[in-house]
Amino acid sequence: MNKKQHFASIADFLNDDMFIVWRLFRTDETEQYWREFLREHPQAEPLLLEACRRFEAVRLNEKHRLCPGDREVMYRQLLTRLPVHKPVRRRPIAWKIAAASVIFAVVSTMCMVWFTRSRQQSIALNDKIVGRTLPSEQVQLIAGDQTIELLSSSEITLSEKGKASVLDHTSIDAKALQLADDKPNKLLVPYGKRSFITLADGSRIWLNSGTELTFPSVFSGTSREVYLQGEIYIEVTPSDRPFLVHTPKAVVHVKGTRFNVSAYADEPTEVVVLVSGSVQVEVQNQLPLTLAPDEMAAISSEGVIKKNVDVSEYTSWHDGVMKFNRTPLNEVLKKIGRYYNVSFENSSDIALNEKTVSGKLLLSNNLDNVMTSISVLSSTEYKREENNISIRKKQLNPMKEKELH
């Protein structure tokens, strides 16, 4: 057991290779590994149990497999990236065999069920698929006149009295923060970062990359109100006081429920997706629209449209997974670009908007793992130079190309 290994959030477990190995391949050795972990870090047990629940909720369909050649490519890539963990003393040979066996299961679940299909209509495509990248800044909490820099995936908790604390992966104990009682606070999450906050009423909010959330230290008055630009997944604590999420185009009214709101400034449409409960979407000069679970409201300059959807396609990001269903590949890359703070360019030999993607992608901490997955399963190649990635059609092996002719 690596005694320096600490897990400060659920995401830390879901992004840990040893955790994935354990959940996919339950052996005496893996069970003992995590029993020892809990003995050394008992305070992490609630996070570990919740991570197990979420992992099982997003387990991928294991019927699908890559072809042997692609499996071998990804096998070699993953072997070079798996961190070295100290094995348990008991039956070390069996542990190595189990770990080697599960590599293929991990590979299969990283990026399974990707299909490319031609779209019926062609859309004009710029050379730059994803807009400009942003500076790799830290998450910032602006409280009154002070600005506090936080690490990505930090968890902020507000008490009923407005006292704040923050927990990140560098420490086990939470650190106290001083917030202003009479001024709104802002949590700024740049591209490539994420954060989490529990508000004073107990409502829990996951903030995606490129998000700005304005909130009070304590809720006073007859309503609870926050202001959003970007994307959040939120679980609202039930109360007689309504909870309002203000976006540039709409106001979402709710008393207690779970839903996702995407309201990026560079997107023409805002999207509200309801997981459970009931919400009312209010847009200026239009009648309020009430959503039921598994329904989405799309808000644009042309009005509001409601339809049934698979909510997991819109909410799975907060569990470290992206799910797609016939999504144009350039839209997939845009989401990945925002998540990792990278920019994509394509060559003239491929139109990425003419391919669509279906399946689930495990969002690894290592971007190259993700890009390798996309390349293998979309028949493309990529070249990465810092935060810029170029995409082009996969070049055939000269011998293979000769055979085709």
Short mmCIF file of C-alpha atoms in Angstrom, two decimals:
data_model
loop_
_atom_site.label_atom_id
_atom_site.label_comp_id
_atom_site.label_asym_id
_atom_site.label_seq_id
_atom_site.Cartn_x
_atom_site.Cartn_y
_atom_site.Cartn_z
CA MET A 1 0.00 0.00 0.00
CA ASN A 2 1.33 3.44 -0.91
CA LYS A 3 0.93 5.28 2.37
CA LYS A 4 1.20 8.63 0.60
CA GLN A 5 -1.82 7.89 -1.58
CA HIS A 6 -4.72 10.09 -0.44
CA PHE A 7 -8.18 10.44 -1.93
CA ALA A 8 -9.93 13.70 -1.14
CA SER A 9 -12.91 13.27 -3.47
CA ILE A 10 -15.03 10.68 -5.24
CA ALA A 11 -13.42 11.71 -8.53
CA ASP A 12 -10.00 10.76 -7.15
CA PHE A 13 -11.17 7.16 -6.75
CA LEU A 14 -12.94 7.04 -10.14
CA ASN A 15 -9.76 8.26 -11.87
CA ASP A 16 -7.44 5.85 -10.03
CA ASP A 17 -6.23 2.87 -12.06
CA MET A 18 -6.01 0.57 -9.06
CA PHE A 19 -9.60 1.38 -8.12
CA ILE A 20 -10.75 0.57 -11.68
CA VAL A 21 -8.81 -2.71 -11.62
CA TRP A 22 -10.47 -3.64 -8.32
CA ARG A 23 -14.01 -2.89 -9.50
CA LEU A 24 -13.55 -4.77 -12.76
CA PHE A 25 -11.64 -7.79 -11.45
CA ARG A 26 -12.48 -8.75 -7.88
CA THR A 27 -9.75 -11.04 -6.48
CA ASP A 28 -8.50 -11.85 -3.00
CA GLU A 29 -5.48 -9.64 -3.69
CA THR A 30 -7.48 -6.62 -4.84
CA GLU A 31 -9.90 -7.00 -1.92
CA GLN A 32 -6.99 -7.16 0.53
CA TYR A 33 -5.38 -4.12 -1.13
CA TRP A 34 -8.44 -1.94 -0.41
CA ARG A 35 -9.06 -3.42 3.05
CA GLU A 36 -5.54 -2.30 3.95
CA PHE A 37 -6.28 1.11 2.43
CA LEU A 38 -9.34 1.54 4.66
CA ARG A 39 -7.40 0.47 7.73
CA GLU A 40 -4.86 3.20 7.01
CA HIS A 41 -7.42 5.81 5.85
CA PRO A 42 -10.72 5.10 7.64
CA GLN A 43 -11.94 8.65 7.01
CA ALA A 44 -12.06 7.89 3.27
CA GLU A 45 -14.63 5.08 3.61
CA PRO A 46 -17.73 7.22 2.73
CA LEU A 47 -16.02 8.50 -0.43
CA LEU A 48 -14.90 5.00 -1.38
CA LEU A 49 -18.40 3.53 -0.99
CA GLU A 50 -19.97 6.32 -3.04
CA ALA A 51 -17.29 5.86 -5.74
CA CYS A 52 -18.15 2.15 -5.89
CA ARG A 53 -21.84 2.98 -6.31
CA ARG A 54 -21.17 5.46 -9.09
CA PHE A 55 -18.73 3.14 -10.84
CA GLU A 56 -21.34 0.40 -10.99
CA ALA A 57 -23.89 2.92 -12.26
CA VAL A 58 -21.72 3.73 -15.27
CA ARG A 59 -20.27 0.28 -15.96
CA LEU A 60 -19.97 -0.05 -19.69
CA ASN A 61 -21.47 -2.74 -21.86
CA GLU A 62 -18.79 -5.45 -21.79
CA LYS A 63 -20.17 -7.35 -24.78
CA HIS A 64 -18.23 -5.09 -27.17
CA ARG A 65 -14.53 -5.61 -27.77
CA LEU A 66 -11.83 -4.02 -29.88
CA CYS A 67 -10.19 -5.95 -32.67
CA PRO A 68 -6.91 -7.69 -31.67
CA GLY A 69 -4.70 -5.11 -33.41
CA ASP A 70 -6.34 -2.14 -31.73
CA ARG A 71 -6.39 -3.92 -28.38
CA GLU A 72 -2.64 -4.50 -28.67
CA VAL A 73 -1.99 -0.81 -29.41
CA MET A 74 -4.04 0.35 -26.44
CA TYR A 75 -2.60 -2.40 -24.23
CA ARG A 76 0.93 -1.12 -24.81
CA GLN A 77 -0.16 2.49 -24.27
CA LEU A 78 -1.90 1.69 -20.99
CA LEU A 79 1.00 -0.39 -19.67
CA THR A 80 3.31 2.61 -19.96
CA ARG A 81 0.87 4.86 -18.08
CA LEU A 82 -0.33 2.71 -15.18
CA PRO A 83 1.19 4.04 -11.95
CA VAL A 84 3.39 1.70 -9.95
CA HIS A 85 1.62 0.56 -6.78
CA LYS A 86 3.30 -1.47 -4.11
CA PRO A 87 1.75 -4.96 -4.25
CA VAL A 88 0.57 -6.80 -1.18
CA ARG A 89 2.99 -9.33 0.22
CA ARG A 90 0.61 -12.28 -0.09
CA ARG A 91 0.72 -14.23 -3.38
CA PRO A 92 2.65 -11.62 -5.43
CA ILE A 93 2.68 -13.80 -8.57
CA ALA A 94 -1.10 -14.16 -8.51
CA TRP A 95 -1.42 -10.39 -8.17
CA LYS A 96 0.71 -9.78 -11.27
CA ILE A 97 -1.36 -12.27 -13.25
CA ALA A 98 -4.60 -10.67 -12.11
CA ALA A 99 -3.34 -7.18 -12.95
CA ALA A 100 -2.17 -8.27 -16.39
CA SER A 101 -5.48 -9.99 -17.06
CA VAL A 102 -7.51 -6.96 -16.13
CA ILE A 103 -5.55 -4.58 -18.37
CA PHE A 104 -7.70 -5.73 -21.28
CA ALA A 105 -10.88 -5.15 -19.26
CA VAL A 106 -9.71 -1.63 -18.40
CA VAL A 107 -8.86 -0.97 -22.05
CA SER A 108 -12.25 -2.26 -23.14
CA THR A 109 -14.10 -0.01 -20.71
CA MET A 110 -12.12 3.12 -21.40
CA CYS A 111 -13.75 3.90 -24.71
CA MET A 112 -16.13 1.17 -25.82
CA VAL A 113 -18.96 1.20 -28.27
CA TRP A 114 -17.78 3.95 -30.59
CA PHE A 115 -19.36 3.94 -34.03
CA THR A 116 -18.88 6.34 -36.91
CA ARG A 117 -21.73 7.01 -39.29
CA SER A 118 -22.14 9.43 -42.17
CA ARG A 119 -24.45 12.32 -41.52
CA GLN A 120 -27.09 12.96 -44.15
CA GLN A 121 -26.30 16.67 -44.32
CA SER A 122 -22.87 18.25 -44.57
CA ILE A 123 -22.13 21.27 -42.41
CA ALA A 124 -19.43 23.81 -43.14
CA LEU A 125 -16.42 23.12 -40.95
CA ASN A 126 -13.75 25.61 -39.93
CA ASP A 127 -10.12 24.58 -39.57
CA LYS A 128 -10.43 25.20 -35.84
CA ILE A 129 -12.91 22.66 -34.41
CA VAL A 130 -12.74 23.90 -30.86
CA GLY A 131 -12.37 27.60 -30.12
CA ARG A 132 -9.40 29.18 -28.42
CA THR A 133 -7.90 27.57 -25.36
CA LEU A 134 -7.81 29.53 -22.12
CA PRO A 135 -4.84 30.05 -19.81
CA SER A 136 -4.39 27.12 -17.44
CA GLU A 137 -5.41 29.14 -14.39
CA GLN A 138 -6.43 27.84 -11.00
CA VAL A 139 -9.99 27.67 -9.73
CA GLN A 140 -10.75 30.98 -8.04
CA LEU A 141 -13.14 31.83 -5.22
CA ILE A 142 -13.90 35.54 -5.10
CA ALA A 143 -15.27 36.42 -1.67
CA GLY A 144 -15.87 40.13 -1.19
CA ASP A 145 -12.58 41.91 -1.86
CA GLN A 146 -10.39 38.81 -1.64
CA THR A 147 -9.54 36.24 -4.33
CA ILE A 148 -8.61 32.74 -3.17
CA GLU A 149 -6.94 30.30 -5.56
CA LEU A 150 -7.99 26.65 -5.23
CA LEU A 151 -6.84 23.41 -6.80
CA SER A 152 -8.95 21.67 -9.42
CA SER A 153 -11.61 19.33 -7.98
CA SER A 154 -11.52 21.15 -4.64
CA GLU A 155 -14.62 20.63 -2.52
CA ILE A 156 -16.03 23.73 -0.83
CA THR A 157 -18.55 23.41 2.00
CA LEU A 158 -20.63 26.21 3.50
CA SER A 159 -22.29 25.84 6.89
CA GLU A 160 -25.75 27.13 7.76
CA LYS A 161 -24.04 30.13 9.34
CA GLY A 162 -21.99 30.85 6.23
CA LYS A 163 -18.68 29.46 7.47
CA ALA A 164 -16.66 27.94 4.63
CA SER A 165 -14.09 25.16 4.38
CA VAL A 166 -12.23 23.62 1.43
CA LEU A 167 -10.81 20.14 0.92
CA ASP A 168 -8.40 19.23 -1.88
CA HIS A 169 -6.26 16.25 -2.81
CA THR A 170 -3.16 17.61 -1.06
CA SER A 171 -4.55 17.20 2.45
CA ILE A 172 -6.94 15.12 4.51
CA ASP A 173 -8.21 17.93 6.74
CA ALA A 174 -10.38 20.75 5.39
CA LYS A 175 -9.07 24.32 5.50
CA ALA A 176 -11.23 27.18 6.81
CA LEU A 177 -12.08 30.08 4.50
CA GLN A 178 -13.39 33.52 5.38
CA LEU A 179 -16.35 34.68 3.26
CA ALA A 180 -18.14 38.01 3.29
CA ASP A 181 -21.60 37.89 4.88
CA ASP A 182 -23.04 40.85 3.00
CA LYS A 183 -21.55 40.33 -0.47
CA PRO A 184 -22.14 37.63 -3.10
CA ASN A 185 -19.36 35.12 -3.73
CA LYS A 186 -18.15 33.89 -7.11
CA LEU A 187 -16.61 30.52 -7.92
CA LEU A 188 -14.67 30.65 -11.22
CA VAL A 189 -13.69 27.33 -12.83
CA PRO A 190 -11.49 27.76 -15.95
CA TYR A 191 -11.31 25.32 -18.85
CA GLY A 192 -9.51 22.13 -17.90
CA LYS A 193 -10.62 22.37 -14.24
CA ARG A 194 -13.62 21.31 -12.17
CA SER A 195 -14.95 22.03 -8.70
CA PHE A 196 -17.66 21.11 -6.20
CA ILE A 197 -19.56 23.12 -3.62
CA THR A 198 -22.10 22.40 -0.91
CA LEU A 199 -24.20 25.51 -0.32
CA ALA A 200 -25.40 26.76 3.06
CA ASP A 201 -28.77 24.96 2.63
CA GLY A 202 -27.07 21.63 1.90
CA SER A 203 -27.61 21.75 -1.88
CA ARG A 204 -24.72 20.10 -3.75
CA ILE A 205 -23.33 21.51 -7.01
CA TRP A 206 -20.76 20.04 -9.41
CA LEU A 207 -19.16 22.71 -11.62
CA ASN A 208 -17.84 21.74 -15.04
CA SER A 209 -14.97 23.44 -16.89
CA GLY A 210 -15.47 27.04 -17.97
CA THR A 211 -18.11 27.82 -15.33
CA GLU A 212 -18.86 30.86 -13.19
CA LEU A 213 -21.26 30.49 -10.25
CA THR A 214 -22.42 33.39 -8.07
CA PHE A 215 -23.91 32.47 -4.69
CA PRO A 216 -24.46 33.95 -1.19
CA SER A 217 -22.71 32.80 1.96
CA VAL A 218 -26.16 32.19 3.51
CA PHE A 219 -29.63 32.23 1.99
CA SER A 220 -31.90 34.96 3.38
CA GLY A 221 -35.34 36.03 2.31
CA THR A 222 -38.09 33.97 0.72
CA SER A 223 -36.01 32.30 -2.00
CA ARG A 224 -32.62 30.72 -2.61
CA GLU A 225 -30.91 32.15 -5.70
CA VAL A 226 -27.68 31.51 -7.63
CA TYR A 227 -26.40 32.86 -10.97
CA LEU A 228 -24.77 30.64 -13.57
CA GLN A 229 -22.70 30.90 -16.71
CA GLY A 230 -21.28 27.53 -17.78
CA GLU A 231 -22.46 24.09 -16.68
CA ILE A 232 -23.51 22.55 -13.37
CA TYR A 233 -25.10 19.37 -12.09
CA ILE A 234 -27.09 20.18 -8.96
CA GLU A 235 -28.91 18.29 -6.22
CA VAL A 236 -31.19 20.81 -4.49
CA THR A 237 -32.11 20.25 -0.85
CA PRO A 238 -35.92 20.28 -0.45
CA SER A 239 -37.31 23.40 1.24
CA ASP A 240 -40.41 25.57 1.34
CA ARG A 241 -38.25 28.32 -0.14
CA PRO A 242 -37.91 27.91 -3.93
CA PHE A 243 -34.46 27.54 -5.43
CA LEU A 244 -33.74 29.70 -8.49
CA VAL A 245 -30.91 29.25 -11.00
CA HIS A 246 -30.47 32.36 -13.14
CA THR A 247 -28.81 31.94 -16.56
CA PRO A 248 -28.33 34.59 -19.28
CA LYS A 249 -31.48 33.36 -21.08
CA ALA A 250 -33.72 31.85 -18.38
CA VAL A 251 -34.61 31.26 -14.74
CA VAL A 252 -35.02 27.68 -13.44
CA HIS A 253 -37.44 27.37 -10.49
CA VAL A 254 -37.24 24.34 -8.18
CA LYS A 255 -37.91 23.29 -4.57
CA GLY A 256 -35.92 20.06 -4.37
CA THR A 257 -34.64 17.95 -7.24
CA ARG A 258 -31.68 16.87 -9.37
CA PHE A 259 -30.94 18.44 -12.74
CA ASN A 260 -28.24 19.67 -15.12
CA VAL A 261 -27.95 23.17 -16.60
CA SER A 262 -25.63 24.04 -19.48
CA ALA A 263 -25.42 27.76 -20.27
CA TYR A 264 -22.09 28.55 -21.92
CA ALA A 265 -21.62 32.01 -23.43
CA ASP A 266 -20.18 30.55 -26.66
CA GLU A 267 -23.11 28.18 -27.20
CA PRO A 268 -26.29 29.41 -28.96
CA THR A 269 -28.53 27.13 -26.88
CA GLU A 270 -28.94 26.67 -23.13
CA VAL A 271 -30.03 23.23 -21.96
CA VAL A 272 -31.87 22.18 -18.79
CA VAL A 273 -32.18 18.41 -18.21
CA LEU A 274 -34.21 17.00 -15.32
CA VAL A 275 -33.12 13.81 -13.52
CA SER A 276 -35.74 13.72 -10.75
CA GLY A 277 -38.40 15.92 -9.20
CA SER A 278 -39.85 18.84 -11.13
CA VAL A 279 -38.53 22.17 -12.40
CA GLN A 280 -40.09 25.14 -14.14
CA VAL A 281 -38.15 26.98 -16.84
CA GLU A 282 -39.08 30.63 -17.24
CA VAL A 283 -38.02 32.61 -20.31
CA GLN A 284 -38.87 36.26 -20.87
CA ASN A 285 -42.06 36.90 -22.88
CA GLN A 286 -43.01 33.18 -22.86
CA LEU A 287 -45.21 30.98 -20.72
CA PRO A 288 -43.31 28.98 -18.05
CA LEU A 289 -42.39 25.43 -19.11
CA THR A 290 -42.58 22.59 -16.57
CA LEU A 291 -40.24 19.60 -16.96
CA ALA A 292 -40.79 16.03 -15.78
CA PRO A 293 -37.92 13.55 -15.21
CA ASP A 294 -36.08 12.53 -18.42
CA GLU A 295 -37.15 15.73 -20.17
CA MET A 296 -34.98 18.52 -21.57
CA ALA A 297 -35.67 22.18 -22.28
CA ALA A 298 -33.53 23.71 -25.05
CA ILE A 299 -33.54 27.52 -24.88
CA SER A 300 -32.38 29.58 -27.86
CA SER A 301 -33.18 32.88 -29.57
CA GLU A 302 -35.96 31.05 -31.41
CA GLY A 303 -37.75 30.00 -28.22
CA VAL A 304 -37.95 26.97 -25.92
CA ILE A 305 -38.28 23.35 -27.04
CA LYS A 306 -39.11 20.44 -24.73
CA LYS A 307 -38.38 16.79 -25.53
CA ASN A 308 -37.62 13.43 -23.91
CA VAL A 309 -33.93 12.52 -23.65
CA ASP A 310 -31.51 10.04 -22.11
CA VAL A 311 -30.43 12.22 -19.19
CA SER A 312 -27.18 10.32 -18.70
CA GLU A 313 -25.90 11.82 -21.96
CA TYR A 314 -26.06 15.23 -20.28
CA THR A 315 -25.18 14.40 -16.66
CA SER A 316 -22.54 11.64 -16.79
CA TRP A 317 -19.66 14.16 -16.95
CA HIS A 318 -19.92 14.72 -13.19
CA ASP A 319 -19.15 11.01 -12.71
CA GLY A 320 -16.04 11.26 -14.91
CA VAL A 321 -17.72 9.81 -18.00
CA MET A 322 -18.94 11.25 -21.29
CA LYS A 323 -21.79 9.45 -23.03
CA PHE A 324 -22.64 10.01 -26.68
CA ASN A 325 -25.45 8.87 -28.98
CA ARG A 326 -24.83 9.60 -32.66
CA THR A 327 -23.06 12.80 -31.65
CA PRO A 328 -21.04 14.53 -34.41
CA LEU A 329 -17.36 13.99 -33.77
CA ASN A 330 -16.57 17.69 -33.91
CA GLU A 331 -19.06 18.24 -31.06
CA VAL A 332 -17.40 15.43 -29.10
CA LEU A 333 -14.03 17.11 -29.56
CA LYS A 334 -15.49 20.43 -28.46
CA LYS A 335 -16.62 18.88 -25.16
CA ILE A 336 -13.23 17.22 -24.69
CA GLY A 337 -11.47 20.49 -25.56
CA ARG A 338 -13.40 22.35 -22.88
CA TYR A 339 -12.89 19.54 -20.33
CA TYR A 340 -9.11 19.35 -20.83
CA ASN A 341 -8.45 22.93 -22.05
CA VAL A 342 -7.10 21.95 -25.47
CA SER A 343 -7.85 23.14 -28.99
CA PHE A 344 -8.41 20.88 -32.01
CA GLU A 345 -7.56 21.45 -35.66
CA ASN A 346 -8.38 19.16 -38.57
CA SER A 347 -6.65 18.59 -41.88
CA SER A 348 -8.33 18.99 -45.25
CA ASP A 349 -8.59 15.22 -45.78
CA ILE A 350 -11.29 14.64 -43.18
CA ALA A 351 -14.63 16.24 -42.27
CA LEU A 352 -15.22 15.41 -38.63
CA ASN A 353 -18.75 16.76 -38.70
CA GLU A 354 -19.68 13.93 -41.08
CA LYS A 355 -18.90 11.28 -38.48
CA THR A 356 -21.01 10.54 -35.44
CA VAL A 357 -20.07 8.79 -32.25
CA SER A 358 -22.04 6.55 -29.89
CA GLY A 359 -20.81 5.13 -26.61
CA LYS A 360 -19.17 6.03 -23.31
CA LEU A 361 -15.75 7.51 -22.70
CA LEU A 362 -14.00 7.28 -19.34
CA LEU A 363 -12.38 10.66 -18.70
CA SER A 364 -8.86 9.71 -17.69
CA ASN A 365 -6.50 12.18 -16.02
CA ASN A 366 -4.16 11.42 -18.92
CA LEU A 367 -5.36 13.18 -22.09
CA ASP A 368 -3.28 10.90 -24.30
CA ASN A 369 -5.29 7.91 -23.07
CA VAL A 370 -8.45 9.64 -24.21
CA MET A 371 -7.01 10.72 -27.56
CA THR A 372 -5.65 7.24 -28.23
CA SER A 373 -9.12 5.87 -27.62
CA ILE A 374 -10.68 8.34 -30.05
CA SER A 375 -8.01 7.74 -32.68
CA VAL A 376 -8.31 3.97 -32.61
CA LEU A 377 -12.07 3.89 -32.75
CA SER A 378 -12.69 6.73 -35.21
CA SER A 379 -9.93 5.74 -37.68
CA THR A 380 -8.09 9.02 -37.19
CA GLU A 381 -4.64 10.07 -36.10
CA TYR A 382 -3.69 12.93 -33.82
CA LYS A 383 -0.61 15.01 -33.15
CA ARG A 384 -0.36 16.93 -29.92
CA GLU A 385 1.76 20.03 -29.37
CA GLU A 386 1.12 21.32 -25.85
CA ASN A 387 -2.54 22.47 -25.84
CA ASN A 388 -3.06 22.15 -29.60
CA ILE A 389 -4.11 18.87 -31.20
CA SER A 390 -4.38 18.27 -34.93
CA ILE A 391 -6.67 15.54 -36.27
CA ARG A 392 -6.31 13.83 -39.63
CA LYS A 393 -7.42 10.70 -41.43
CA LYS A 394 -5.50 7.58 -40.41
CA GLN A 395 -2.76 6.78 -42.91
CA LEU A 396 -2.76 3.23 -44.22
CA ASN A 397 0.28 1.01 -43.91
CA PRO A 398 2.05 1.09 -47.35
CA MET A 399 1.70 -2.70 -47.70
CA LYS A 400 -2.01 -2.55 -46.81
CA GLU A 401 -2.54 0.30 -49.25
CA LYS A 402 -0.84 -1.74 -52.00
CA GLU A 403 -3.12 -4.69 -51.27
CA LEU A 404 -6.20 -2.48 -51.66
CA HIS A 405 -5.09 -1.50 -55.12
#
